[in-house]
């Protein structure tokens, strides 16, 4: 009974922690790609070996081991997608002007290889646990596969809240295949099916005749219930990113000094004084913004016009000065008095 009592909190912790751990590890993949690939491959082999070993005994500890190894196996395949290694033959965004049928085809091409990897891994788990007394790994992986496919199809058809903020940069193209709607025709059936499965497995766990069956069914029922909760997140009016905020990739912030340095220098205002014609080496055209070139051309034209005005005014002033000087240089002849003689005397 004690092993069954901790089944629900254990599944909740594994679900929450494993999701965040996958996001953290994917964030480190870009820094150490080779080591991360080898580490993921080693984890896959170790998880599959754990599935094979734990399936040989129907005991409470083996139930927890089989469940944990199935989650780890699922996580390694999911990391290959989130890291951008195994996606599809066309890992690109959905074209905006495509038809609904083309959108379905593009979506399948975007993740086809990953879906095949999930199906192949499910086949391996089925083969390893076939005929074994403990097949909880197979049922766990199968439940994850069905729930995840349901979630993907609902995201494609359209839901209220996408919760796509946690997608790493290398797979952000998948956002273009999500649709934001109030609901879609499949969503109620997905909720009904997950609810029915949760109730049926939980009822089987309550009525289990052995401790192993009680633990295994409790673990499986808790996992399906969390899948139902994830579907419910799509209908909530708020994102649930805060549950994994500690593992979300942080976008590098741009320093304030870098923003100031990157900002274009202000164009100095042309002073309204007498212009002086000077030769200035212009900057290369390719490096000068269009607005700066227009302002410079306008300023140069204004300087030339002002220079012409000054030259015209100076020419008029010089002409007037010359006219006045010429008039001053003409000798003035005094008028002749008729009462005087040629010698200047009075007759």
XYZ file of C-alpha atoms in Angstrom:
347
model
C 0.000 0.000 0.000
C 2.909 2.353 0.705
C 4.336 1.833 -2.791
C 0.945 2.686 -4.287
C 0.513 5.827 -2.154
C 3.603 7.502 -3.589
C 2.723 6.653 -7.198
C 0.789 9.868 -7.911
C 3.332 12.355 -6.454
C 6.151 10.407 -8.096
C 4.546 10.645 -11.540
C 3.823 14.356 -11.076
C 7.447 15.019 -10.112
C 8.860 12.956 -12.967
C 6.532 14.679 -15.472
C 7.429 18.167 -14.249
C 11.149 17.614 -13.732
C 11.775 15.591 -16.895
C 10.136 18.282 -19.057
C 12.352 20.973 -17.565
C 15.456 18.777 -17.727
C 14.912 18.125 -21.434
C 14.666 21.871 -22.091
C 17.831 22.563 -20.096
C 19.796 19.851 -21.887
C 18.594 21.006 -25.304
C 19.758 24.500 -24.400
C 23.250 23.094 -23.776
C 23.293 21.118 -27.023
C 24.433 24.118 -29.094
C 27.520 24.582 -26.910
C 28.644 20.947 -26.948
C 26.908 19.287 -29.922
C 29.169 16.248 -30.247
C 29.168 15.418 -26.530
C 25.424 15.955 -26.348
C 24.746 13.580 -29.245
C 26.900 10.860 -27.727
C 25.320 11.419 -24.330
C 21.809 11.181 -25.773
C 22.685 7.972 -27.615
C 24.161 6.489 -24.414
C 21.044 7.471 -22.450
C 18.855 5.819 -25.099
C 20.787 2.544 -24.871
C 20.791 2.663 -21.052
C 17.046 3.328 -20.903
C 16.280 0.517 -23.327
C 18.479 -1.836 -21.282
C 16.624 -0.755 -18.137
C 13.328 -1.541 -19.831
C 14.561 -5.020 -20.717
C 15.896 -5.756 -17.228
C 12.947 -4.352 -15.263
C 10.440 -6.264 -17.388
C 11.681 -9.599 -16.067
C 10.089 -9.274 -12.632
C 6.620 -8.213 -11.514
C 7.598 -6.389 -8.346
C 6.856 -2.926 -6.993
C 10.447 -1.676 -7.469
C 10.489 -3.046 -11.006
C 7.275 -1.162 -11.755
C 8.890 2.142 -10.807
C 12.052 1.227 -12.725
C 10.115 0.259 -15.853
C 8.059 3.452 -15.712
C 11.147 5.653 -15.212
C 13.095 3.955 -18.029
C 10.161 4.428 -20.417
C 10.031 8.151 -19.550
C 13.804 8.433 -20.076
C 13.538 6.619 -23.406
C 10.791 8.993 -24.499
C 12.861 11.975 -23.391
C 15.864 10.996 -25.511
C 13.727 10.829 -28.658
C 12.097 14.172 -27.808
C 15.531 15.769 -27.349
C 16.493 14.695 -30.854
C 13.538 16.713 -32.152
C 13.970 19.786 -29.958
C 17.685 19.925 -30.739
C 16.874 19.899 -34.463
C 18.639 16.625 -35.253
C 15.673 14.469 -36.248
C 12.829 16.518 -37.704
C 11.715 15.820 -41.255
C 12.612 16.209 -44.938
C 11.255 19.768 -44.908
C 12.064 21.467 -41.575
C 10.754 24.852 -42.699
C 7.938 27.216 -41.838
C 4.536 26.733 -43.415
C 3.940 28.979 -46.469
C 1.308 31.636 -45.854
C -0.633 31.137 -49.074
C -0.908 27.321 -49.061
C -4.176 25.404 -49.204
C -5.445 23.335 -46.225
C -4.420 20.107 -47.960
C -0.948 21.478 -48.669
C -0.668 22.603 -45.042
C -1.260 19.032 -43.899
C 1.430 17.771 -46.272
C 3.937 20.414 -45.184
C 3.281 19.635 -41.511
C 3.914 15.922 -42.057
C 7.110 16.669 -43.971
C 8.331 18.943 -41.166
C 8.352 16.159 -38.506
C 8.137 12.912 -40.497
C 11.534 11.534 -39.419
C 10.776 12.221 -35.765
C 7.443 10.436 -35.986
C 9.151 7.439 -37.555
C 11.729 7.482 -34.736
C 8.939 7.395 -32.139
C 7.202 4.504 -33.894
C 10.488 2.596 -34.215
C 11.265 3.140 -30.526
C 7.776 1.945 -29.583
C 8.427 -1.171 -31.654
C 11.680 -1.779 -29.761
C 9.939 -1.450 -26.394
C 7.184 -3.798 -27.532
C 9.722 -6.368 -28.724
C 11.829 -6.154 -25.553
C 8.855 -6.526 -23.202
C 6.898 -9.065 -25.248
C 6.027 -12.078 -23.122
C 7.602 -10.539 -19.991
C 5.725 -10.452 -16.668
C 6.223 -6.670 -16.391
C 5.036 -4.769 -19.476
C 4.544 -1.395 -17.823
C 7.261 0.164 -20.017
C 5.299 -0.700 -23.128
C 2.011 0.650 -21.788
C 3.747 3.832 -20.578
C 5.402 4.479 -23.929
C 2.186 3.675 -25.805
C 0.202 6.087 -23.604
C 2.780 8.848 -24.205
C 2.667 8.211 -27.949
C -1.140 8.424 -28.162
C -1.412 11.470 -25.897
C 1.327 13.323 -27.765
C -0.212 12.612 -31.150
C -3.543 13.914 -29.878
C -1.876 17.083 -28.600
C -0.060 17.659 -31.903
C -3.215 17.241 -33.976
C -5.148 19.624 -31.717
C -2.387 22.227 -31.976
C -2.499 21.863 -35.742
C -6.282 22.230 -35.905
C -6.319 25.161 -33.484
C -6.638 25.707 -29.734
C -7.066 28.708 -27.469
C -3.570 28.697 -25.888
C -0.593 27.309 -27.805
C 1.997 27.343 -24.987
C 4.767 27.401 -27.602
C 7.063 29.765 -25.721
C 9.242 26.858 -24.590
C 10.192 25.777 -28.110
C 13.949 26.163 -28.682
C 15.183 28.434 -31.445
C 16.129 25.598 -33.817
C 12.547 24.311 -34.002
C 10.661 27.620 -33.897
C 9.513 26.887 -37.455
C 6.934 24.491 -35.974
C 5.014 27.488 -34.620
C 3.827 28.245 -38.155
C 1.881 24.966 -38.154
C -0.018 25.800 -34.970
C -3.386 27.528 -35.176
C -4.949 29.711 -32.511
C -8.719 29.235 -32.261
C -11.289 29.023 -29.514
C -11.541 25.256 -30.129
C -11.668 22.624 -32.874
C -13.994 19.660 -33.564
C -11.461 17.093 -32.315
C -10.743 18.734 -28.960
C -13.900 17.605 -27.095
C -13.379 14.018 -28.237
C -9.732 14.145 -27.085
C -10.799 15.352 -23.649
C -13.538 12.699 -23.451
C -11.201 9.886 -24.500
C -8.447 10.903 -22.045
C -10.977 11.257 -19.234
C -12.465 7.835 -19.955
C -9.037 6.200 -20.058
C -8.031 7.844 -16.772
C -11.177 6.676 -15.010
C -10.930 3.122 -16.350
C -7.255 2.645 -15.439
C -7.748 4.283 -12.025
C -10.685 1.969 -11.355
C -8.531 -1.005 -12.330
C -5.799 0.204 -9.958
C -8.267 0.455 -7.085
C -9.549 -3.054 -7.735
C -6.098 -4.592 -8.315
C -5.536 -7.967 -6.631
C -1.752 -7.664 -6.304
C 0.589 -4.970 -5.075
C 2.440 -4.875 -8.401
C -0.746 -4.394 -10.401
C -1.863 -1.662 -8.039
C 1.435 0.232 -8.394
C 1.704 -0.248 -12.166
C -1.877 0.808 -12.854
C -1.598 3.769 -10.471
C 1.499 4.997 -12.296
C -0.224 4.582 -15.658
C -3.455 6.265 -14.524
C -1.506 9.233 -13.132
C 0.381 9.620 -16.415
C -2.832 9.604 -18.487
C -4.357 12.126 -16.084
C -1.383 14.444 -16.646
C -1.851 14.041 -20.397
C -5.459 15.093 -19.866
C -4.182 18.089 -17.882
C -1.874 19.073 -20.748
C -4.871 19.053 -23.069
C -6.690 21.229 -20.572
C -3.808 23.735 -20.660
C -4.694 24.351 -24.305
C -8.111 25.646 -23.293
C -6.952 27.900 -20.447
C -6.886 31.662 -21.110
C -3.343 31.906 -19.738
C -0.002 30.247 -20.609
C 1.567 27.748 -18.234
C 5.168 28.606 -19.018
C 5.743 29.557 -15.380
C 5.749 25.872 -14.461
C 9.020 25.510 -16.366
C 10.311 29.090 -16.251
C 13.469 27.823 -14.548
C 14.338 25.724 -17.603
C 13.222 28.076 -20.379
C 16.012 29.256 -22.706
C 16.902 32.873 -21.944
C 17.389 35.142 -24.931
C 20.627 37.122 -24.662
C 19.914 40.683 -23.606
C 21.481 43.521 -25.574
C 23.505 45.855 -23.303
C 22.363 49.453 -23.115
C 25.768 50.746 -24.249
C 25.587 48.487 -27.306
C 22.196 49.946 -28.198
C 23.564 53.483 -27.885
C 26.616 52.605 -29.956
C 24.492 50.989 -32.635
C 22.179 53.994 -32.930
C 22.996 56.311 -35.863
C 24.722 59.558 -34.946
C 22.486 62.632 -35.137
C 22.927 64.865 -38.162
C 24.279 68.272 -37.028
C 22.084 71.221 -37.901
C 23.476 73.658 -40.474
C 24.080 77.077 -38.807
C 22.309 80.019 -40.421
C 25.417 82.130 -40.984
C 27.300 83.294 -44.033
C 28.331 80.100 -45.787
C 31.871 79.368 -46.652
C 32.434 77.109 -49.633
C 34.665 74.268 -48.598
C 35.597 70.878 -49.988
C 34.574 68.040 -47.697
C 35.451 64.433 -48.395
C 32.093 62.651 -48.633
C 31.561 59.314 -46.969
C 31.067 56.249 -49.200
C 27.552 56.102 -50.563
C 27.025 52.525 -49.424
C 27.740 53.436 -45.803
C 25.506 56.524 -45.599
C 21.803 56.196 -44.900
C 19.392 57.549 -47.490
C 17.982 60.134 -45.096
C 21.465 61.453 -44.278
C 22.288 61.777 -47.995
C 19.092 63.765 -48.607
C 19.827 66.102 -45.693
C 23.382 66.645 -46.917
C 22.200 67.411 -50.466
C 19.637 69.894 -49.190
C 22.235 71.594 -47.007
C 24.675 71.879 -49.915
C 21.998 73.345 -52.175
C 21.068 75.852 -49.495
C 24.703 76.903 -49.096
C 25.076 77.440 -52.834
C 21.890 79.497 -53.040
C 22.958 81.646 -50.118
C 26.378 82.097 -51.681
C 24.810 83.246 -54.951
C 22.633 85.713 -53.060
C 25.624 87.122 -51.235
C 27.562 87.443 -54.486
C 24.616 89.196 -56.145
C 24.198 91.622 -53.255
C 27.919 92.304 -53.196
C 27.931 92.968 -56.953
C 25.055 95.438 -56.630
C 26.768 97.202 -53.731
C 30.002 97.504 -55.725
C 28.123 98.885 -58.736
C 26.394 101.529 -56.609
C 29.669 102.512 -54.999
C 31.320 102.949 -58.406
C 28.423 105.144 -59.604
C 28.710 107.432 -56.596
C 32.487 107.699 -56.976
C 32.190 108.628 -60.684
C 29.744 111.396 -59.945
C 32.045 112.845 -57.315
C 34.985 113.008 -59.736
C 33.189 115.216 -62.415
C 34.372 118.969 -62.156
C 31.619 121.521 -61.524
C 31.834 124.786 -63.716
C 30.583 127.941 -61.907
C 27.971 129.963 -63.741
C 29.194 133.133 -65.665
C 27.885 136.458 -64.430
C 26.742 138.555 -67.469
C 27.630 141.794 -65.679
C 31.337 140.928 -65.668
C 33.885 141.292 -68.513
C 36.256 138.786 -69.756
C 38.922 140.180 -67.512
C 36.664 139.797 -64.574
C 36.001 143.496 -64.066
C 32.762 145.418 -63.925
C 32.054 147.515 -67.054
